[in-house]
Amino acid sequence: MYKFGFRPLSMRLQFVRNSVYDRRQPSHKMQQRYDYNREWTLTTKSEANSESKIKLLSYNILAQDLLMEHFFLYVNIKQEWLTWRQRLQNIHREIHKLDPDILCLQEMQYDHLPLLVQRLMASSGKRLEYVYKKKTGSRTDGCAIIYDSCKLQLLKEHAIELYDPNVPLLNRENVALLAKFRLKQASPVSDFTKDNKEVIVATTHLLYNPRRADVRCAQLSKLLTELRCFATDPAQNLTPVILTGDFNSELHTTPMQLLLNRDEDPAALNFEALHFGDYTASTLQNDWITVDYILRSVCQQSKQKLETLSVYRLPTINCCAKVGLIPNHYLGSDHYALGATFALA
């Protein structure tokens, strides 16, 4: 599966906290400009036990190799803001501030992942582990799921090659990554008790080409088929699913409508997209639009209920226009991060 000496699919690292990373805060003016219209908004008044809560972040962080390959897209941005050293500092600062239990990353360059994880552990004190799937072929980026192993136990993982040489519409190198977690309890309980709370987290990055919605539909069809199989236990019950990523599709387009289509079958993995605010955007593609999403499954045969407690609002289109092109002096990517907190009941 991996070439050029890449590591295996399951890559879990634990680093000893042996250094202190310089976390100098930006000026108040810079903080204000970035945080404008970005706040955590409650979506329910329900209260949940802290052991049942999960804070998740999804972020396309812009692989440095892709930035250099398409440098013409960033000619109007100061070069000092485009170096990996500066972008890593900004990305680290942002993730550290949001402090997720699970971090889903797209365009994560394989050789940059260990250092990012190390810095996040050094600044947070958490014990972080991860799974990773590089894109098919010679591409150096892929999808990663980083998680707090003190709070979550990884039960199983599955990497999906969305490339299939036998299917004309699946001739692109995109991938997806699935991971099933069990929330660890503060007090010891039996592995077979009803208190066990499990969730599947999936992340993907679909084809960009704006003219090839047909390819994205084919990629989503394959992803949904494998995700359904991954989420179904021997008793035909479904584990709740959080699906994240850069789908390179607006909500009204055919790929997203395929994903959001409701099936009357009680065993269907129906998804709903979380709402991150009105007139908001996650990236610039000619215009400021949203192509990044966090979705949750809503299934009648789900073993547990997955409830959304809060979301980290995306900036409004007007705010994006005022901030201007990204990456910038504070933001390390050309996408905005998405965040949400969930409860398992």
Short mmCIF file of C-alpha atoms in Angstrom, two decimals:
data_model
loop_
_atom_site.label_atom_id
_atom_site.label_comp_id
_atom_site.label_asym_id
_atom_site.label_seq_id
_atom_site.Cartn_x
_atom_site.Cartn_y
_atom_site.Cartn_z
CA MET A 1 0.00 0.00 0.00
CA TYR A 2 2.77 2.42 0.88
CA LYS A 3 5.72 3.30 -1.32
CA PHE A 4 9.00 5.09 -0.77
CA GLY A 5 9.37 3.78 2.77
CA PHE A 6 6.07 5.18 4.09
CA ARG A 7 4.88 3.85 7.40
CA PRO A 8 2.02 1.34 7.73
CA LEU A 9 -1.59 2.46 7.96
CA SER A 10 -1.80 2.25 11.74
CA MET A 11 0.67 4.76 13.10
CA ARG A 12 0.41 5.58 16.77
CA LEU A 13 3.00 7.66 18.51
CA GLN A 14 3.37 8.58 22.14
CA PHE A 15 5.84 11.32 22.96
CA VAL A 16 7.25 12.15 26.36
CA ARG A 17 6.57 15.72 27.33
CA ASN A 18 10.20 16.75 27.51
CA SER A 19 10.13 20.23 26.07
CA VAL A 20 8.10 23.38 26.30
CA TYR A 21 6.90 24.86 23.04
CA ASP A 22 6.90 28.63 22.75
CA ARG A 23 3.23 29.61 22.75
CA ARG A 24 3.53 33.35 22.51
CA GLN A 25 0.09 34.87 22.01
CA PRO A 26 -0.61 37.20 19.09
CA SER A 27 -1.49 40.80 19.72
CA HIS A 28 -5.02 41.62 20.89
CA LYS A 29 -5.73 43.26 17.55
CA MET A 30 -4.78 40.12 15.63
CA GLN A 31 -6.81 37.95 18.02
CA GLN A 32 -9.87 40.14 17.57
CA ARG A 33 -9.61 40.10 13.79
CA TYR A 34 -9.39 36.33 13.66
CA ASP A 35 -12.06 35.59 16.26
CA TYR A 36 -14.66 37.94 14.84
CA ASN A 37 -17.87 35.97 14.24
CA ARG A 38 -16.20 32.75 15.42
CA GLU A 39 -17.72 31.54 18.63
CA TRP A 40 -19.06 28.35 20.16
CA THR A 41 -22.85 28.29 19.89
CA LEU A 42 -25.06 25.92 21.88
CA THR A 43 -27.41 23.84 19.74
CA THR A 44 -29.28 22.22 22.62
CA LYS A 45 -30.03 22.93 26.26
CA SER A 46 -29.47 19.32 27.22
CA GLU A 47 -26.81 18.58 29.78
CA ALA A 48 -24.40 15.70 29.30
CA ASN A 49 -21.94 13.94 31.53
CA SER A 50 -18.40 15.10 30.76
CA GLU A 51 -17.39 11.48 30.17
CA SER A 52 -19.95 11.27 27.36
CA LYS A 53 -18.83 14.46 25.61
CA ILE A 54 -16.52 14.62 22.60
CA LYS A 55 -15.08 17.79 21.12
CA LEU A 56 -14.13 17.26 17.49
CA LEU A 57 -12.28 19.47 15.03
CA SER A 58 -12.09 18.99 11.23
CA TYR A 59 -9.49 20.95 9.28
CA ASN A 60 -8.01 20.97 5.79
CA ILE A 61 -4.60 22.34 6.70
CA LEU A 62 -3.18 22.71 3.14
CA ALA A 63 -0.27 20.35 2.45
CA GLN A 64 2.95 22.24 1.83
CA ASP A 65 3.77 20.12 -1.24
CA LEU A 66 0.40 21.06 -2.76
CA LEU A 67 0.95 24.72 -1.91
CA MET A 68 4.27 24.68 -3.75
CA GLU A 69 2.80 22.75 -6.69
CA HIS A 70 0.03 25.34 -7.08
CA PHE A 71 2.00 28.35 -5.93
CA PHE A 72 0.34 30.55 -8.56
CA LEU A 73 -2.80 30.46 -6.41
CA TYR A 74 -0.98 32.22 -3.57
CA VAL A 75 1.07 34.88 -5.39
CA ASN A 76 -0.87 37.69 -3.69
CA ILE A 77 0.00 36.42 -0.22
CA LYS A 78 3.24 37.36 1.54
CA GLN A 79 5.76 34.56 1.07
CA GLU A 80 6.69 34.62 4.76
CA TRP A 81 3.14 33.51 5.58
CA LEU A 82 3.42 30.56 3.19
CA THR A 83 6.46 28.85 4.70
CA TRP A 84 5.73 25.60 6.51
CA ARG A 85 7.50 26.91 9.61
CA GLN A 86 5.13 29.88 9.89
CA ARG A 87 2.04 27.89 8.91
CA LEU A 88 2.84 25.12 11.40
CA GLN A 89 3.12 27.71 14.16
CA ASN A 90 -0.26 29.19 13.24
CA ILE A 91 -1.98 25.81 12.81
CA HIS A 92 -0.60 24.61 16.12
CA ARG A 93 -1.75 27.75 17.91
CA GLU A 94 -5.27 27.43 16.54
CA ILE A 95 -5.68 23.72 17.34
CA HIS A 96 -4.21 24.21 20.81
CA LYS A 97 -6.71 27.00 21.48
CA LEU A 98 -9.68 24.88 20.35
CA ASP A 99 -8.39 21.87 22.33
CA PRO A 100 -10.24 18.97 20.60
CA ASP A 101 -10.47 15.39 21.81
CA ILE A 102 -10.47 14.22 18.18
CA LEU A 103 -8.80 16.04 15.30
CA CYS A 104 -9.62 15.11 11.70
CA LEU A 105 -7.12 16.52 9.20
CA GLN A 106 -7.19 16.63 5.42
CA GLU A 107 -4.16 17.44 3.25
CA MET A 108 -1.93 16.24 6.09
CA GLN A 109 1.54 15.71 4.62
CA TYR A 110 2.93 12.41 5.91
CA ASP A 111 6.35 13.75 6.91
CA HIS A 112 4.86 16.73 8.78
CA LEU A 113 2.47 14.72 10.93
CA PRO A 114 4.82 13.51 13.72
CA LEU A 115 6.10 17.02 14.47
CA LEU A 116 2.59 18.48 14.59
CA VAL A 117 1.48 15.74 17.01
CA GLN A 118 4.59 16.26 19.13
CA ARG A 119 3.97 20.00 19.41
CA LEU A 120 0.32 19.50 20.28
CA MET A 121 1.25 17.10 23.07
CA ALA A 122 3.95 19.39 24.40
CA SER A 123 1.53 22.30 24.67
CA SER A 124 -1.55 20.41 25.89
CA GLY A 125 -0.10 17.69 28.09
CA LYS A 126 -2.39 15.15 26.41
CA ARG A 127 -1.33 11.71 25.27
CA LEU A 128 -2.11 11.80 21.56
CA GLU A 129 -2.14 8.93 19.10
CA TYR A 130 -3.19 8.82 15.46
CA VAL A 131 -4.11 6.81 12.40
CA TYR A 132 -3.18 7.98 8.92
CA LYS A 133 -3.88 7.18 5.29
CA LYS A 134 -1.78 8.65 2.51
CA LYS A 135 -3.33 9.32 -0.87
CA THR A 136 -2.97 6.67 -3.53
CA GLY A 137 0.17 6.79 -5.67
CA SER A 138 2.97 9.32 -5.30
CA ARG A 139 1.03 12.07 -3.49
CA THR A 140 2.54 12.96 -0.11
CA ASP A 141 -0.61 14.08 1.71
CA GLY A 142 -3.63 12.27 3.07
CA CYS A 143 -6.10 12.06 5.94
CA ALA A 144 -5.30 11.78 9.64
CA ILE A 145 -7.36 11.22 12.77
CA ILE A 146 -5.54 12.32 15.94
CA TYR A 147 -7.14 11.49 19.28
CA ASP A 148 -6.64 11.78 23.04
CA SER A 149 -5.86 8.21 24.05
CA CYS A 150 -6.56 8.99 27.72
CA LYS A 151 -10.19 9.64 26.80
CA LEU A 152 -10.68 7.37 23.78
CA GLN A 153 -9.76 3.78 23.03
CA LEU A 154 -9.25 2.92 19.38
CA LEU A 155 -11.14 -0.31 18.66
CA LYS A 156 -10.52 -0.65 14.94
CA GLU A 157 -9.59 1.37 11.87
CA HIS A 158 -10.12 1.10 8.14
CA ALA A 159 -8.53 2.98 5.24
CA ILE A 160 -10.48 3.35 2.01
CA GLU A 161 -8.88 3.73 -1.39
CA LEU A 162 -11.38 5.74 -3.42
CA TYR A 163 -9.25 4.85 -6.45
CA ASP A 164 -10.42 1.81 -8.40
CA PRO A 165 -8.72 1.07 -11.74
CA ASN A 166 -11.74 -0.97 -12.85
CA VAL A 167 -14.22 1.89 -12.44
CA PRO A 168 -13.77 4.83 -14.86
CA LEU A 169 -15.20 7.37 -12.40
CA LEU A 170 -12.89 6.20 -9.63
CA ASN A 171 -9.58 6.96 -11.32
CA ARG A 172 -8.46 9.63 -8.81
CA GLU A 173 -6.14 9.25 -5.84
CA ASN A 174 -8.48 10.39 -3.04
CA VAL A 175 -8.88 8.39 0.17
CA ALA A 176 -10.98 8.15 3.32
CA LEU A 177 -10.16 7.01 6.84
CA LEU A 178 -12.49 5.39 9.39
CA ALA A 179 -11.87 4.81 13.10
CA LYS A 180 -14.08 3.28 15.78
CA PHE A 181 -13.62 4.54 19.33
CA ARG A 182 -14.86 3.64 22.78
CA LEU A 183 -15.06 6.40 25.39
CA LYS A 184 -13.06 5.48 28.44
CA GLN A 185 -14.81 5.71 31.80
CA ALA A 186 -13.39 7.42 34.87
CA SER A 187 -14.31 4.38 36.99
CA PRO A 188 -13.61 0.80 35.86
CA VAL A 189 -16.57 -0.93 34.24
CA SER A 190 -17.04 -4.23 32.51
CA ASP A 191 -16.36 -4.31 28.79
CA PHE A 192 -19.82 -5.80 28.40
CA THR A 193 -21.82 -3.22 30.32
CA LYS A 194 -24.33 -0.92 28.73
CA ASP A 195 -22.17 2.01 29.88
CA ASN A 196 -19.80 1.41 26.99
CA LYS A 197 -20.18 4.29 24.56
CA GLU A 198 -18.82 3.86 21.04
CA VAL A 199 -18.62 6.15 18.04
CA ILE A 200 -17.15 6.00 14.55
CA VAL A 201 -15.25 8.98 13.20
CA ALA A 202 -14.66 9.17 9.46
CA THR A 203 -12.86 11.77 7.38
CA THR A 204 -12.21 12.24 3.68
CA HIS A 205 -11.05 14.69 1.03
CA LEU A 206 -12.90 14.37 -2.27
CA LEU A 207 -11.75 15.41 -5.75
CA TYR A 208 -11.45 19.17 -6.25
CA ASN A 209 -12.20 19.56 -10.01
CA PRO A 210 -15.39 21.72 -10.05
CA ARG A 211 -16.54 20.11 -13.32
CA ARG A 212 -16.42 16.54 -12.00
CA ALA A 213 -19.33 16.23 -9.59
CA ASP A 214 -19.87 12.80 -11.15
CA VAL A 215 -16.53 11.64 -9.76
CA ARG A 216 -17.37 12.98 -6.32
CA CYS A 217 -20.71 11.16 -6.42
CA ALA A 218 -18.93 7.90 -7.26
CA GLN A 219 -16.43 8.51 -4.45
CA LEU A 220 -19.22 9.15 -1.95
CA SER A 221 -21.12 6.05 -3.06
CA LYS A 222 -18.08 3.90 -2.37
CA LEU A 223 -17.42 5.64 0.94
CA LEU A 224 -21.02 5.17 2.13
CA THR A 225 -21.02 1.47 1.20
CA GLU A 226 -17.85 0.79 3.17
CA LEU A 227 -18.93 3.02 6.04
CA ARG A 228 -22.21 1.15 6.41
CA CYS A 229 -20.34 -2.16 6.58
CA PHE A 230 -17.83 -0.74 9.08
CA ALA A 231 -20.60 0.62 11.34
CA THR A 232 -22.73 -2.57 11.43
CA ASP A 233 -22.14 -5.06 14.23
CA PRO A 234 -22.98 -8.80 14.09
CA ALA A 235 -26.43 -8.10 15.59
CA GLN A 236 -27.13 -5.66 12.72
CA ASN A 237 -27.03 -2.64 15.05
CA LEU A 238 -25.26 0.48 13.88
CA THR A 239 -22.62 2.47 15.72
CA PRO A 240 -23.27 6.24 15.45
CA VAL A 241 -21.04 7.99 12.93
CA ILE A 242 -19.44 11.43 12.70
CA LEU A 243 -18.39 12.10 9.11
CA THR A 244 -16.07 15.02 8.39
CA GLY A 245 -13.96 16.38 5.59
CA ASP A 246 -13.44 18.56 2.58
CA PHE A 247 -16.12 17.41 0.14
CA ASN A 248 -15.34 20.10 -2.45
CA SER A 249 -19.10 20.50 -2.92
CA GLU A 250 -21.62 23.06 -1.79
CA LEU A 251 -24.62 21.85 0.16
CA HIS A 252 -27.10 22.17 -2.73
CA THR A 253 -24.98 20.18 -5.21
CA THR A 254 -25.58 16.59 -6.29
CA PRO A 255 -22.76 14.98 -4.24
CA MET A 256 -23.97 16.51 -0.97
CA GLN A 257 -27.60 15.76 -1.78
CA LEU A 258 -26.59 12.14 -2.36
CA LEU A 259 -24.96 12.14 1.05
CA LEU A 260 -27.96 13.80 2.74
CA ASN A 261 -30.63 11.73 1.01
CA ARG A 262 -32.98 10.18 3.58
CA ASP A 263 -33.67 6.44 3.32
CA GLU A 264 -36.84 5.13 4.99
CA ASP A 265 -35.08 1.88 5.88
CA PRO A 266 -34.69 1.92 9.71
CA ALA A 267 -31.22 0.41 9.27
CA ALA A 268 -30.05 3.19 6.93
CA LEU A 269 -27.14 5.43 7.87
CA ASN A 270 -28.89 8.76 7.32
CA PHE A 271 -26.70 11.84 7.69
CA GLU A 272 -27.50 15.40 8.59
CA ALA A 273 -25.05 18.26 8.16
CA LEU A 274 -24.36 20.44 11.17
CA HIS A 275 -25.28 24.11 10.75
CA PHE A 276 -22.36 26.48 11.27
CA GLY A 277 -24.21 29.75 10.72
CA ASP A 278 -26.00 31.66 7.98
CA TYR A 279 -24.11 33.18 5.05
CA THR A 280 -20.84 31.62 6.18
CA ALA A 281 -17.87 30.19 4.29
CA SER A 282 -15.05 27.70 4.87
CA THR A 283 -12.74 28.57 1.95
CA LEU A 284 -12.22 30.69 -1.16
CA GLN A 285 -12.87 29.07 -4.56
CA ASN A 286 -13.38 32.09 -6.84
CA ASP A 287 -16.02 33.09 -4.24
CA TRP A 288 -16.19 32.48 -0.51
CA ILE A 289 -18.12 29.23 -0.17
CA THR A 290 -18.53 26.27 2.18
CA VAL A 291 -17.20 22.90 1.05
CA ASP A 292 -16.10 21.53 4.45
CA TYR A 293 -18.62 19.77 6.67
CA ILE A 294 -19.20 17.81 9.85
CA LEU A 295 -22.15 15.43 9.63
CA ARG A 296 -23.74 13.05 12.12
CA SER A 297 -25.69 9.87 11.49
CA VAL A 298 -29.35 9.71 12.44
CA CYS A 299 -30.34 6.04 12.41
CA GLN A 300 -33.27 4.30 14.07
CA GLN A 301 -31.20 1.16 14.69
CA SER A 302 -28.25 3.00 16.18
CA LYS A 303 -26.96 1.45 19.40
CA GLN A 304 -26.67 4.90 20.97
CA LYS A 305 -27.91 8.40 20.37
CA LEU A 306 -25.42 10.94 19.06
CA GLU A 307 -26.45 14.46 20.02
CA THR A 308 -24.85 17.73 18.92
CA LEU A 309 -24.27 20.05 21.88
CA SER A 310 -22.51 22.99 20.24
CA VAL A 311 -20.77 24.12 17.05
CA TYR A 312 -17.88 26.47 16.36
CA ARG A 313 -19.46 28.98 14.00
CA LEU A 314 -17.81 29.59 10.65
CA PRO A 315 -17.04 33.23 9.76
CA THR A 316 -19.59 35.07 7.65
CA ILE A 317 -18.82 35.76 4.01
CA ASN A 318 -18.51 39.46 4.85
CA CYS A 319 -16.04 38.64 7.60
CA CYS A 320 -14.01 36.45 5.22
CA ALA A 321 -13.89 39.30 2.70
CA LYS A 322 -12.63 41.69 5.39
CA VAL A 323 -9.98 39.28 6.63
CA GLY A 324 -8.86 38.71 3.03
CA LEU A 325 -6.79 35.95 1.50
CA ILE A 326 -5.66 33.07 3.65
CA PRO A 327 -3.16 31.80 4.80
CA ASN A 328 -2.26 35.07 6.50
CA HIS A 329 -0.30 36.35 9.48
CA TYR A 330 -2.50 34.35 11.85
CA LEU A 331 -4.28 31.59 9.92
CA GLY A 332 -2.13 28.74 8.65
CA SER A 333 -4.40 27.28 5.97
CA ASP A 334 -6.58 28.31 3.04
CA HIS A 335 -9.56 26.70 4.82
CA TYR A 336 -11.25 27.57 8.08
CA ALA A 337 -11.48 24.88 10.76
CA LEU A 338 -14.83 23.37 11.78
CA GLY A 339 -15.59 22.32 15.34
CA ALA A 340 -18.42 20.63 17.23
CA THR A 341 -19.10 18.98 20.56
CA PHE A 342 -21.19 15.82 20.81
CA ALA A 343 -22.72 13.67 23.51
CA LEU A 344 -23.31 9.93 23.40
CA ALA A 345 -26.36 8.66 25.25
#
